[in-house]
PDB file of C-alpha atoms in Angstrom:
ATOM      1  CA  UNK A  10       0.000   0.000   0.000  1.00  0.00           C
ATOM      2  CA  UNK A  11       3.092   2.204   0.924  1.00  0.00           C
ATOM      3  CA  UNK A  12       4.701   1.583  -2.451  1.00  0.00           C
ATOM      4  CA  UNK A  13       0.923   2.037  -4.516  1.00  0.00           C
ATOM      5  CA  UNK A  14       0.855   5.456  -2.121  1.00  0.00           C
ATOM      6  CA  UNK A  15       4.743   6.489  -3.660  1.00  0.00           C
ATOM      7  CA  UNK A  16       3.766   5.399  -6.897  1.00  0.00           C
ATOM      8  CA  UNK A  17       1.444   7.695  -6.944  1.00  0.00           C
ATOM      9  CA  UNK A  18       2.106  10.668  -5.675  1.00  0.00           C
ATOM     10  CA  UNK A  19       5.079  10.671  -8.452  1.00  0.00           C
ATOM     11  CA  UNK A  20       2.477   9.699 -10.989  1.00  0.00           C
ATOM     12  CA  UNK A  21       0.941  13.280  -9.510  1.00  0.00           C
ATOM     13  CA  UNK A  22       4.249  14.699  -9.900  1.00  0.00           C
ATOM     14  CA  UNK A  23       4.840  13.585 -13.856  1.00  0.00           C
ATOM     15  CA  UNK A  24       1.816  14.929 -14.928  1.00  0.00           C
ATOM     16  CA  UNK A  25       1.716  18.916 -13.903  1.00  0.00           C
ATOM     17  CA  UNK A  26       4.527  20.080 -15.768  1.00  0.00           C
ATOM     18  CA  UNK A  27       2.622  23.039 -15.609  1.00  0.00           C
ATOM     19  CA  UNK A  28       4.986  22.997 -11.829  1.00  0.00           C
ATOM     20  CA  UNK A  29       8.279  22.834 -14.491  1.00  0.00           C
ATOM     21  CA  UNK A  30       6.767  25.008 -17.601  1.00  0.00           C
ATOM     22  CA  UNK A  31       9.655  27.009 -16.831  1.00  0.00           C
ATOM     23  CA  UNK A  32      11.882  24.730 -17.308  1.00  0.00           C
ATOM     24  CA  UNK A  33      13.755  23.460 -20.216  1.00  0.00           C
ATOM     25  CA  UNK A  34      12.514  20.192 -22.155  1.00  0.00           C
ATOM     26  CA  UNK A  35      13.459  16.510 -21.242  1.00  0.00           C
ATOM     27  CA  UNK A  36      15.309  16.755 -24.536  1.00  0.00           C
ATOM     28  CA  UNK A  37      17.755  19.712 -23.420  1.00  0.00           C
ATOM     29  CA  UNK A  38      18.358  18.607 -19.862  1.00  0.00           C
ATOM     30  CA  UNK A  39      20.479  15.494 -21.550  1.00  0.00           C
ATOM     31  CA  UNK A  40      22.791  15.797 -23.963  1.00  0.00           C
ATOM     32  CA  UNK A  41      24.481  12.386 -25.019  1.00  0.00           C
ATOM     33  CA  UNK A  42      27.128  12.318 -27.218  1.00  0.00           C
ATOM     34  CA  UNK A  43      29.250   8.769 -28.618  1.00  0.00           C
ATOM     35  CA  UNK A  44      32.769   8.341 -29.023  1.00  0.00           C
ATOM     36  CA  UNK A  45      34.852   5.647 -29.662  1.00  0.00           C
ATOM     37  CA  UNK A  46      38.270   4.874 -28.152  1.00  0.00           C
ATOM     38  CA  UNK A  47      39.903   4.174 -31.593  1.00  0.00           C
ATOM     39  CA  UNK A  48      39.094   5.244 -35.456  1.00  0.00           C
ATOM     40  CA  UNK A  49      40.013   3.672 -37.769  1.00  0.00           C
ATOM     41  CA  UNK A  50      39.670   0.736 -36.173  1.00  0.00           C
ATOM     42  CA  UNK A  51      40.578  -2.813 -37.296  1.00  0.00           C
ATOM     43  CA  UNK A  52      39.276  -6.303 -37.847  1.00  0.00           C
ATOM     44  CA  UNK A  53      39.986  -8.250 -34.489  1.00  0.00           C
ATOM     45  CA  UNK A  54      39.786  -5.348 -32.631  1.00  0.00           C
ATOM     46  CA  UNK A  55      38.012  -5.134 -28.873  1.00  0.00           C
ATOM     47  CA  UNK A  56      37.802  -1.291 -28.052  1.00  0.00           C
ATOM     48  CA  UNK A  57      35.013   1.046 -26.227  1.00  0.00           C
ATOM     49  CA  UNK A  58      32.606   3.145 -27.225  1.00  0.00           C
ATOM     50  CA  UNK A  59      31.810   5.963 -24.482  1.00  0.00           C
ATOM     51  CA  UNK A  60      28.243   7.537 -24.300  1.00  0.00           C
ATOM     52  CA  UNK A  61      28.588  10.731 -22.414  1.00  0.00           C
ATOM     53  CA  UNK A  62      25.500  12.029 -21.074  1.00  0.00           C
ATOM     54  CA  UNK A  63      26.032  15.946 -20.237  1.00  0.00           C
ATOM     55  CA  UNK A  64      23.255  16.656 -17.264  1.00  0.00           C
ATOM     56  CA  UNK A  65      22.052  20.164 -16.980  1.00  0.00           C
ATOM     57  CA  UNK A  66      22.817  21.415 -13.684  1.00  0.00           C
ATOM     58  CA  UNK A  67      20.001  21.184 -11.155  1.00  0.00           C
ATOM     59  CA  UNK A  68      18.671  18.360 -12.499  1.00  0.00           C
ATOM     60  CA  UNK A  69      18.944  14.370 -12.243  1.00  0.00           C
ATOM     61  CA  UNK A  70      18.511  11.572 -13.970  1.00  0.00           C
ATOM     62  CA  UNK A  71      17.536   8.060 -12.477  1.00  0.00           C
ATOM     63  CA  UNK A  72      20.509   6.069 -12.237  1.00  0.00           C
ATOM     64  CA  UNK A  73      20.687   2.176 -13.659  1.00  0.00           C
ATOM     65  CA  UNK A  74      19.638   0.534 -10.496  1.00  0.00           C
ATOM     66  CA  UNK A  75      16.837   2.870  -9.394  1.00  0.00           C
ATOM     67  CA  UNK A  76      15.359   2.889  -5.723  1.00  0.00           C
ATOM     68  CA  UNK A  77      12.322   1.818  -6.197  1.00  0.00           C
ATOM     69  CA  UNK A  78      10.467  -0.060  -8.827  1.00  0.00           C
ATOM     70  CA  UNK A  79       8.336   2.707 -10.368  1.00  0.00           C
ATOM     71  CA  UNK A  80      11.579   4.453 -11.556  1.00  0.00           C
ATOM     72  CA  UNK A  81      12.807   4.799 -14.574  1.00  0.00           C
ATOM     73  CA  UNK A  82      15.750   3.539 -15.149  1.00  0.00           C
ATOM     74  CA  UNK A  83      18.567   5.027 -17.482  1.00  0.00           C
ATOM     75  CA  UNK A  84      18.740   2.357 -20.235  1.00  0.00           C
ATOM     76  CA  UNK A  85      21.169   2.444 -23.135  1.00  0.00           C
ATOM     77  CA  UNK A  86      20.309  -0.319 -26.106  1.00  0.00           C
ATOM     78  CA  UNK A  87      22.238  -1.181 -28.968  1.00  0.00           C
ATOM     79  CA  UNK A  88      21.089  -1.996 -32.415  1.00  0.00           C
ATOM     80  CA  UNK A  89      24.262  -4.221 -33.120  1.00  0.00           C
ATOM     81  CA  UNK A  90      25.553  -3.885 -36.689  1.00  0.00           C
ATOM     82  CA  UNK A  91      26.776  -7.106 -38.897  1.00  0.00           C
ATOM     83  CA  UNK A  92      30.360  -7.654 -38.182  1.00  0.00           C
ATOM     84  CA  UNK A  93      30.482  -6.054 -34.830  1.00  0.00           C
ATOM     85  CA  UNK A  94      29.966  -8.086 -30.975  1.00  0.00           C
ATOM     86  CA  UNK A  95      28.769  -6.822 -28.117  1.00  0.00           C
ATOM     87  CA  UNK A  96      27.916  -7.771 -24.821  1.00  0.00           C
ATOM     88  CA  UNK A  97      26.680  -5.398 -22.287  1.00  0.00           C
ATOM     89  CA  UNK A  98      26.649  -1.422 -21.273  1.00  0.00           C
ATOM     90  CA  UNK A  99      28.770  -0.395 -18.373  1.00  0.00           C
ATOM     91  CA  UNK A 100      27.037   2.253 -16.285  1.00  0.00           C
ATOM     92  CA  UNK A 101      28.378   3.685 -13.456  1.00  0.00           C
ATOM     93  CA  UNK A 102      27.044   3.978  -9.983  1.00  0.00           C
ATOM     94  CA  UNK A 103      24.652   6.415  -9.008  1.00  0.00           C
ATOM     95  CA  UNK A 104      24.752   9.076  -6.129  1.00  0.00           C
ATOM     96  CA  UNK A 105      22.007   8.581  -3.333  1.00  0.00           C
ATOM     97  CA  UNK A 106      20.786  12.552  -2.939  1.00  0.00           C
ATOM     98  CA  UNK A 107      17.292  13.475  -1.245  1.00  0.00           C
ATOM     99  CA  UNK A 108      14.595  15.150  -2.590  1.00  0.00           C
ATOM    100  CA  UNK A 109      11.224  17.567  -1.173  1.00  0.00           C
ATOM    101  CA  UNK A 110       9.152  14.503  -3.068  1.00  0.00           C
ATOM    102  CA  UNK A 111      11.134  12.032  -1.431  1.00  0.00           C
ATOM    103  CA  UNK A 112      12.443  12.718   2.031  1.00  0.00           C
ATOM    104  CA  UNK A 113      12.320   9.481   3.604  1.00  0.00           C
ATOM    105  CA  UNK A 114      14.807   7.490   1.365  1.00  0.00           C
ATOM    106  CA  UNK A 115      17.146   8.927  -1.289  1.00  0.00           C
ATOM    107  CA  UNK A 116      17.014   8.460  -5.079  1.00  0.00           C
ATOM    108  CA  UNK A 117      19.857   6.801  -6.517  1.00  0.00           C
ATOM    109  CA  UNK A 118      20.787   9.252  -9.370  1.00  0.00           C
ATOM    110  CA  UNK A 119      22.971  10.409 -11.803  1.00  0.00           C
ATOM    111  CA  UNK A 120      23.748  13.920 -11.979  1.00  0.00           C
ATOM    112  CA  UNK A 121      26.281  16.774 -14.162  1.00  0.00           C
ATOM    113  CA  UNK A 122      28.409  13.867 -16.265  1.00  0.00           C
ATOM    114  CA  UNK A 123      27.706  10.406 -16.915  1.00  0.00           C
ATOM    115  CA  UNK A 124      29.727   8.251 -18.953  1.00  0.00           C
ATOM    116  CA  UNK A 125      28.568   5.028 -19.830  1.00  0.00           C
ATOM    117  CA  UNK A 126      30.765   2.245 -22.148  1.00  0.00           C
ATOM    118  CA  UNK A 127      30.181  -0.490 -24.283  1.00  0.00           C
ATOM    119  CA  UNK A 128      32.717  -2.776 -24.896  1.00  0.00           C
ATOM    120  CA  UNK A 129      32.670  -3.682 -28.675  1.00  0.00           C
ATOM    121  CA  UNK A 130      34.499  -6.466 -30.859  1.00  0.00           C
ATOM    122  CA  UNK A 131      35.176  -6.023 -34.377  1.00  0.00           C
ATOM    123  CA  UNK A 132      34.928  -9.226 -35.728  1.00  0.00           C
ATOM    124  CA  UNK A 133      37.189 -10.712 -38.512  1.00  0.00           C
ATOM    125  CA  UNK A 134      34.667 -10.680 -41.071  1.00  0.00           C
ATOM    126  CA  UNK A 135      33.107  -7.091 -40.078  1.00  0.00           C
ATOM    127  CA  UNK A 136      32.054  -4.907 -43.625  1.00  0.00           C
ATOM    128  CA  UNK A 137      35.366  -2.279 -44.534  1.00  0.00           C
ATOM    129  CA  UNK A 138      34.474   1.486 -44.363  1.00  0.00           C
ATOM    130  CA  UNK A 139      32.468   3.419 -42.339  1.00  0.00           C
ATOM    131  CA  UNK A 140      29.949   1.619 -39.970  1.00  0.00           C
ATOM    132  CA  UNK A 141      26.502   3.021 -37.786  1.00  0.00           C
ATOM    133  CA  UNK A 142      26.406   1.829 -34.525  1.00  0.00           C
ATOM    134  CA  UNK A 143      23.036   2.897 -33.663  1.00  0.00           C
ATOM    135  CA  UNK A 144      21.778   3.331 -29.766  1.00  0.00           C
ATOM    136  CA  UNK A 145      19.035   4.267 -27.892  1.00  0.00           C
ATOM    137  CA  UNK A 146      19.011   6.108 -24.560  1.00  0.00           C
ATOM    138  CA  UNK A 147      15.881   6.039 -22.090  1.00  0.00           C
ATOM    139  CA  UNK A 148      16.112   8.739 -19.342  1.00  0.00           C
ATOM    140  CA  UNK A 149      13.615  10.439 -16.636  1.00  0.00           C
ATOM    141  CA  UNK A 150      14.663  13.697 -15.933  1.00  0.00           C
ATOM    142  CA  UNK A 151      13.790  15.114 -12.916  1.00  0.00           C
ATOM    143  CA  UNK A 152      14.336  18.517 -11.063  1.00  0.00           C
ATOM    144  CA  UNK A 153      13.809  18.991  -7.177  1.00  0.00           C
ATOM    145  CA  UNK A 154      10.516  19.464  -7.359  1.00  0.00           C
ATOM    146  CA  UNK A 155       9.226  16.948  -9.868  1.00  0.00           C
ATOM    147  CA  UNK A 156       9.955  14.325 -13.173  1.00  0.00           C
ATOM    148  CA  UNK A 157       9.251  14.601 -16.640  1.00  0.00           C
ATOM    149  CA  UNK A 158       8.171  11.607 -18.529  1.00  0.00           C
ATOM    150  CA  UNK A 159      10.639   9.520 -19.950  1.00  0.00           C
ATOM    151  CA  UNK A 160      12.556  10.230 -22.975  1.00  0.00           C
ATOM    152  CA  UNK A 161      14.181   7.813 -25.729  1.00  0.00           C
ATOM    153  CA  UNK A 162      16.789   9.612 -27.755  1.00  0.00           C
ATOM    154  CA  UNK A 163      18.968   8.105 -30.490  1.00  0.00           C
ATOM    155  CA  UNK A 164      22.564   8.350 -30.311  1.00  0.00           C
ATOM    156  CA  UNK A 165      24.858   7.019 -32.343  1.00  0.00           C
ATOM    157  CA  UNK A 166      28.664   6.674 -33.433  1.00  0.00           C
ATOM    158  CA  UNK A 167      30.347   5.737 -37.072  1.00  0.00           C
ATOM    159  CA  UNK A 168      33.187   3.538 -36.673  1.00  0.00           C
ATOM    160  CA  UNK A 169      35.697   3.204 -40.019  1.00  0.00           C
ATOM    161  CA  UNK A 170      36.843  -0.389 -40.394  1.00  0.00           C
ATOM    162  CA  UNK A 171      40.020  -1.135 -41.702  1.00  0.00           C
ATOM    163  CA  UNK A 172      41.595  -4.583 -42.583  1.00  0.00           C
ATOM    164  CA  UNK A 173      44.890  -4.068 -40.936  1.00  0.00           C
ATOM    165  CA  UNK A 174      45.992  -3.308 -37.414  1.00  0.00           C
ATOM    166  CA  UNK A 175      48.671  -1.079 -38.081  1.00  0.00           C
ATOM    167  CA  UNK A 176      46.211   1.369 -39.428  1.00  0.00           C
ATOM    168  CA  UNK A 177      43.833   1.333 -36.439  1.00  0.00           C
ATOM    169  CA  UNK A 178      44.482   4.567 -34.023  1.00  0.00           C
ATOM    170  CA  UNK A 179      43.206   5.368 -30.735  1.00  0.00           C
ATOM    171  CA  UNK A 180      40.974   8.365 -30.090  1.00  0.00           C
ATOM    172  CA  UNK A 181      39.921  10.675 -27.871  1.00  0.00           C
ATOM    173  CA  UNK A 182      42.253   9.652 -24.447  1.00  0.00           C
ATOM    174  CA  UNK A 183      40.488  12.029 -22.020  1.00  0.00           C
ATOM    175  CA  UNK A 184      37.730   9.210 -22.346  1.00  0.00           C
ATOM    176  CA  UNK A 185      39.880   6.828 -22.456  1.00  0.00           C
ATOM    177  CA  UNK A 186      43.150   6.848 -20.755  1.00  0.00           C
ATOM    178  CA  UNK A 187      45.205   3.798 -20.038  1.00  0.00           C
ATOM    179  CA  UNK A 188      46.397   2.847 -16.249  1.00  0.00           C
TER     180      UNK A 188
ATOM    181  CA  UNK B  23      39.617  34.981 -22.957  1.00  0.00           C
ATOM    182  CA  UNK B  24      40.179  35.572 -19.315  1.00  0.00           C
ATOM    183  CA  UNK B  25      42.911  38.421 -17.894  1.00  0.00           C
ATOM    184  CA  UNK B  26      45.714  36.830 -17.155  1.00  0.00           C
ATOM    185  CA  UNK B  27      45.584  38.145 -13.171  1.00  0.00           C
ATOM    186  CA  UNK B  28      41.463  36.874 -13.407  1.00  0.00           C
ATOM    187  CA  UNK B  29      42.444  33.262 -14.729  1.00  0.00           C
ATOM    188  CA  UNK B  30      45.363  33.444 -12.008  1.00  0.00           C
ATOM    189  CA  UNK B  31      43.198  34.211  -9.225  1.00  0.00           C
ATOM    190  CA  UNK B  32      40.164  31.736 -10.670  1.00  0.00           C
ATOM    191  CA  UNK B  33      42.534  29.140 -10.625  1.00  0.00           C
ATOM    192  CA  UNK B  34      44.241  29.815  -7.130  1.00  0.00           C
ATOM    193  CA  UNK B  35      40.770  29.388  -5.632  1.00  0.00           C
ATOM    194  CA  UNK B  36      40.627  26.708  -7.182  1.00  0.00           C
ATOM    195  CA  UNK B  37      44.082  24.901  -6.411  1.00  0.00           C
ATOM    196  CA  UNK B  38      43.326  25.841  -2.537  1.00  0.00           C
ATOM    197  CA  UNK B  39      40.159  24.161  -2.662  1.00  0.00           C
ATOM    198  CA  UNK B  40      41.086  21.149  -4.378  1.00  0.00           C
ATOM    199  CA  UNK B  41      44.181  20.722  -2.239  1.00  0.00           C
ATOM    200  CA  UNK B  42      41.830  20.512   0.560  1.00  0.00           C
ATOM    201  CA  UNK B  43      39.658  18.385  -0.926  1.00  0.00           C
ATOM    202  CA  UNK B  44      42.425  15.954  -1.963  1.00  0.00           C
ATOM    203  CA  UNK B  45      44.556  15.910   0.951  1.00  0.00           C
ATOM    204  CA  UNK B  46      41.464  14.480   3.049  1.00  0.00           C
ATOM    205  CA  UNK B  47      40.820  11.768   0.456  1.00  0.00           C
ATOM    206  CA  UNK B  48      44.492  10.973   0.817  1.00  0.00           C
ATOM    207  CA  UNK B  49      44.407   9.866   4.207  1.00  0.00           C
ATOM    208  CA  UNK B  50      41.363   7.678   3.269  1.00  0.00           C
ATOM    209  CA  UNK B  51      42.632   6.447   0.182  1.00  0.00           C
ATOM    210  CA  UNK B  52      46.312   5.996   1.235  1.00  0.00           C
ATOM    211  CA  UNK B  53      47.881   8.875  -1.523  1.00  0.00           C
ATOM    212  CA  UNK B  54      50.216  11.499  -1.022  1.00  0.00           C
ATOM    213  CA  UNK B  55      49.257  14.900  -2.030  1.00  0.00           C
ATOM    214  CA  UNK B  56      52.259  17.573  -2.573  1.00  0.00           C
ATOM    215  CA  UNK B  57      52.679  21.385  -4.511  1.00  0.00           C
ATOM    216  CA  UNK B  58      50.616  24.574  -3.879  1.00  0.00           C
ATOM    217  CA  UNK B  59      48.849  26.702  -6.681  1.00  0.00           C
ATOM    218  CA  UNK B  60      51.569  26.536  -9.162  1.00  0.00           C
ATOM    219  CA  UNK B  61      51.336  22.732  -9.468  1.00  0.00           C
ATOM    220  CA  UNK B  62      49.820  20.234  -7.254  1.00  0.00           C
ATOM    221  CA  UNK B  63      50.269  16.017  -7.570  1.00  0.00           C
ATOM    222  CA  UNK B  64      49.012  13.422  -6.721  1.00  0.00           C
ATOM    223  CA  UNK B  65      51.093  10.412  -5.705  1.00  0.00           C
ATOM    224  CA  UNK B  66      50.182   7.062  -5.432  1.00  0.00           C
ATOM    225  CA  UNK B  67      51.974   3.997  -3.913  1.00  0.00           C
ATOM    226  CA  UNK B  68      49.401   1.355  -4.474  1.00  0.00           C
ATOM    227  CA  UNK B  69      48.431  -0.409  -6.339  1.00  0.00           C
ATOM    228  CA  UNK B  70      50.869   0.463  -8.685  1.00  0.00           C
ATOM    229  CA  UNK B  71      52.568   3.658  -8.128  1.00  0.00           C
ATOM    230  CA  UNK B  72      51.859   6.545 -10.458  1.00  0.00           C
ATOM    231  CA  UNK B  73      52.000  10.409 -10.049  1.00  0.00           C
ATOM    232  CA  UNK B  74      48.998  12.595 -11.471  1.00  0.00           C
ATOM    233  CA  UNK B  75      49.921  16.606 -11.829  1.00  0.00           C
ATOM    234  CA  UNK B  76      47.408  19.478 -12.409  1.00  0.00           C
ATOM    235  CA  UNK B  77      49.051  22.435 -13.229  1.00  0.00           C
ATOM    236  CA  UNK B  78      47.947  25.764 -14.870  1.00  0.00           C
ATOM    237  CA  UNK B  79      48.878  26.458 -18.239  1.00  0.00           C
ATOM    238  CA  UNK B  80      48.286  30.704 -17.848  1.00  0.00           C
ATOM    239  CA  UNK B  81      49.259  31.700 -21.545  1.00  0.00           C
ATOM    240  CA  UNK B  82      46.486  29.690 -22.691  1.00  0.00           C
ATOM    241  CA  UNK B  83      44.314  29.955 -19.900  1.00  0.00           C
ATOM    242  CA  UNK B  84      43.868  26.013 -19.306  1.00  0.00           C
ATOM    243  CA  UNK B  85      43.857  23.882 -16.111  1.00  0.00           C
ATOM    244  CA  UNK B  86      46.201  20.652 -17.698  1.00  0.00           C
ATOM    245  CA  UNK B  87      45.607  17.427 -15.747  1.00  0.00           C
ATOM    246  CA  UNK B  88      48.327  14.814 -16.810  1.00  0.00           C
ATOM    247  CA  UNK B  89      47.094  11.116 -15.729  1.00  0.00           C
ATOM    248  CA  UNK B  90      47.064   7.969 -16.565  1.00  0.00           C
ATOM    249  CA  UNK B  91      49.206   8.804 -19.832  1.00  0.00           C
ATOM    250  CA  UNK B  92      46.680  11.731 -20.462  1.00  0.00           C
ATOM    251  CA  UNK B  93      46.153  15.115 -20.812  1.00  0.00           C
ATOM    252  CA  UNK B  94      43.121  16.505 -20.065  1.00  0.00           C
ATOM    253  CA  UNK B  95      42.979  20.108 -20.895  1.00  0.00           C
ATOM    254  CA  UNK B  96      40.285  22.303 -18.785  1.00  0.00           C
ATOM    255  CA  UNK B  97      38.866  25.110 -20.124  1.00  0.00           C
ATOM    256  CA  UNK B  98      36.821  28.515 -18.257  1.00  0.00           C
ATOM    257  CA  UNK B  99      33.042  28.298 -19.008  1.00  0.00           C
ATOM    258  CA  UNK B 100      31.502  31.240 -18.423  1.00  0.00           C
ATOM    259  CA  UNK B 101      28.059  29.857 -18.326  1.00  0.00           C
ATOM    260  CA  UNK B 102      29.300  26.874 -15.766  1.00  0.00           C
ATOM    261  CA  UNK B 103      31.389  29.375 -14.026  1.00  0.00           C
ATOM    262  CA  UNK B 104      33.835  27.086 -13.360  1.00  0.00           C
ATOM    263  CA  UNK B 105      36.978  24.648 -15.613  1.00  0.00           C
ATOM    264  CA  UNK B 106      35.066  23.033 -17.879  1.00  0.00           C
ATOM    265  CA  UNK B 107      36.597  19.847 -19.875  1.00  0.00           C
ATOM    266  CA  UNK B 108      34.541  20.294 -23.122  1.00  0.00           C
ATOM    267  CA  UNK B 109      34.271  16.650 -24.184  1.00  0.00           C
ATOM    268  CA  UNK B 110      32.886  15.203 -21.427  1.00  0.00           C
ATOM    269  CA  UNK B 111      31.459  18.939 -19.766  1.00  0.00           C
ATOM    270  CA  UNK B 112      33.023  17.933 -16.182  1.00  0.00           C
ATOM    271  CA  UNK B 113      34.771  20.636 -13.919  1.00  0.00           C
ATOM    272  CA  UNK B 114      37.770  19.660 -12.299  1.00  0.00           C
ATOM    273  CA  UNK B 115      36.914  17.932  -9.634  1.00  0.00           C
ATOM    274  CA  UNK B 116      34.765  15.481 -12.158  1.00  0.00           C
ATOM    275  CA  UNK B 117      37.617  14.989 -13.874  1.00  0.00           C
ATOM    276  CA  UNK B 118      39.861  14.032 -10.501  1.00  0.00           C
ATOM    277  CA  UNK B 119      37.265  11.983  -9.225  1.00  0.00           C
ATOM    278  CA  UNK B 120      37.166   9.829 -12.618  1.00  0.00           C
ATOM    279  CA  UNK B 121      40.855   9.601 -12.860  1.00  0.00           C
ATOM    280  CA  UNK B 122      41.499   9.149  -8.766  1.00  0.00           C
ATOM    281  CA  UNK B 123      38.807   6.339  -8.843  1.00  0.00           C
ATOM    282  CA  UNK B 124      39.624   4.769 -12.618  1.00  0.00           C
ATOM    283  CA  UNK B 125      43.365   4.492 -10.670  1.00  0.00           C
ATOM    284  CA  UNK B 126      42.656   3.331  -7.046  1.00  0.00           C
ATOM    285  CA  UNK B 127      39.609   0.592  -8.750  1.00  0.00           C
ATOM    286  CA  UNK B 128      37.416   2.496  -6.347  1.00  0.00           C
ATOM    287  CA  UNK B 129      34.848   5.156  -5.747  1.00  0.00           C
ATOM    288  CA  UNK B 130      36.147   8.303  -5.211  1.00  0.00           C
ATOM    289  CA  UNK B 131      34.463  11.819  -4.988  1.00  0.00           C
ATOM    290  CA  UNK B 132      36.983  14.729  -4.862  1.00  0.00           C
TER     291      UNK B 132
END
């Protein structure tokens, strides 16, 4: 009954966004962006890509593993192209912050910069040239007062295949940077 | 582009601060934390050592963070008053906290 209680009240909360008209749109509180930790990159290959989600400040996004049920989740899929393997999205762990709409327990959240990664294989029979990897991201954004409804946006990075190793290169370190 | 004696103060502040911040991490997190405002590192024993330095680079008006074979260059944002690196939009202590933590294989908010 507790939970149905929650559940609703934030229900209450999604819908006025009369309460956040003065705010921007779910689309400009996140901006996600791909890179890849190597282009060109090469048959036989394993390398990253790195989805940075940019947060506009004073507000959140729910993290992966989300307090309680009714949250939204941030949720990264990927539409896997021929020649490429993949096997799941790294996301980092959330920060526990409280909330007016939710005093007794804190919301596991993601807030300013986010990167999640996705390890990737080039396999030895992916397609030469230039190749989509295609994602989408599912978000709830959320100020201190109250939560849009959730958002889908496509992101996506082109990866150049190229048959030898020696012409693979790695890309953007500050994303990337080796221990 | 910021006056050079308004970048130098900006990034004082900011070199005091993060000292602070760092140097009570370090007796958590078992580092070493030497320099004032002109350069500041980081030095790590364990688990392998390594030595992180931010220094500022005042002709250009950049924070430079050198770790982990990187250089992560930090620019002023007006709007974000604050070091902003523009790829990834964190401030400098963002960008400690991802290096610090990537390094130690733990957790770490600067």
């Amino acid at each position: 009954m507790k939970y149905f209680l929650t559940a609703l009240f934030v229900a209450l909360l999604v819908s006025p966004l009369a309460a956040i008209s003065q705010t921007p749109s779910a689309n400009d509180i996140v901006a996600p962006t791909a890179f890849a930790s190597n282009e060109p990159v090469a048959r036989g290959m394993a390398i990253q890509v790195a989805v940075v989600l940019k947060i506009r400040p004073g507000f959140h996004i729910n993290a992966r593993e989300v307090t309680y049920e009714y949250l939204i989740p941030t949720d990264l899929r990927i539409n896997v192209p021929a020649g490429f393997k993949f096997e799941s999205v790294i996301y980092p762990k959330g920060t526990i912050k409280t909330f007016p709409f939710s005093k007794d327990k804190g919301l596991n959240v993601y807030t300013d910069t986010v990167i999640l990664r996705l390890p990737l294989t080039v396999l030895k029979d992916a397609p030469l040239g230039p190749q989509h990897i295609a994602m989408k991201l599912r978000y709830q954004a959320c100020n201190d007062e109250a939560c849009f409804p959730p958002k889908t946006r496509d992101v996506e990075v082109t990866l150049t295949v190229v048959a030898a190793a020696a012409e693979a290169k790695s890309a953007n370190p500050e994303l990337f940077p080796k221990k | 582009m910021l006056a050079e004696h308004d970048f130098q103060k900006k990034a004082d502040a900011l070199f005091e601060d993060l000292k602070k911040r760092l140097l009570n991490l370090g007796d958590e997190h078992d580092f070493d934390v030497e320099g004032e405002s002109g350069k500041l590192e980081v030095i790590f024993e364990e688990p392998e050592p390594a030595r992180f330095v931010i220094s500022p680079n005042t002709p250009i008006r950049e924070i430079w963070v050198s770790a982990l074979s990187t250089s992560f260059k930090l620019a002023w944002s007006e709007p974000r008053n604050a070091f902003i690196l523009e790829k990834t939009g964190e401030d400098l202590y963002g960008v400690m906290s991802r290096v610090i933590s990537q390094h130690l294989g733990t957790q770490v908010t600067v």
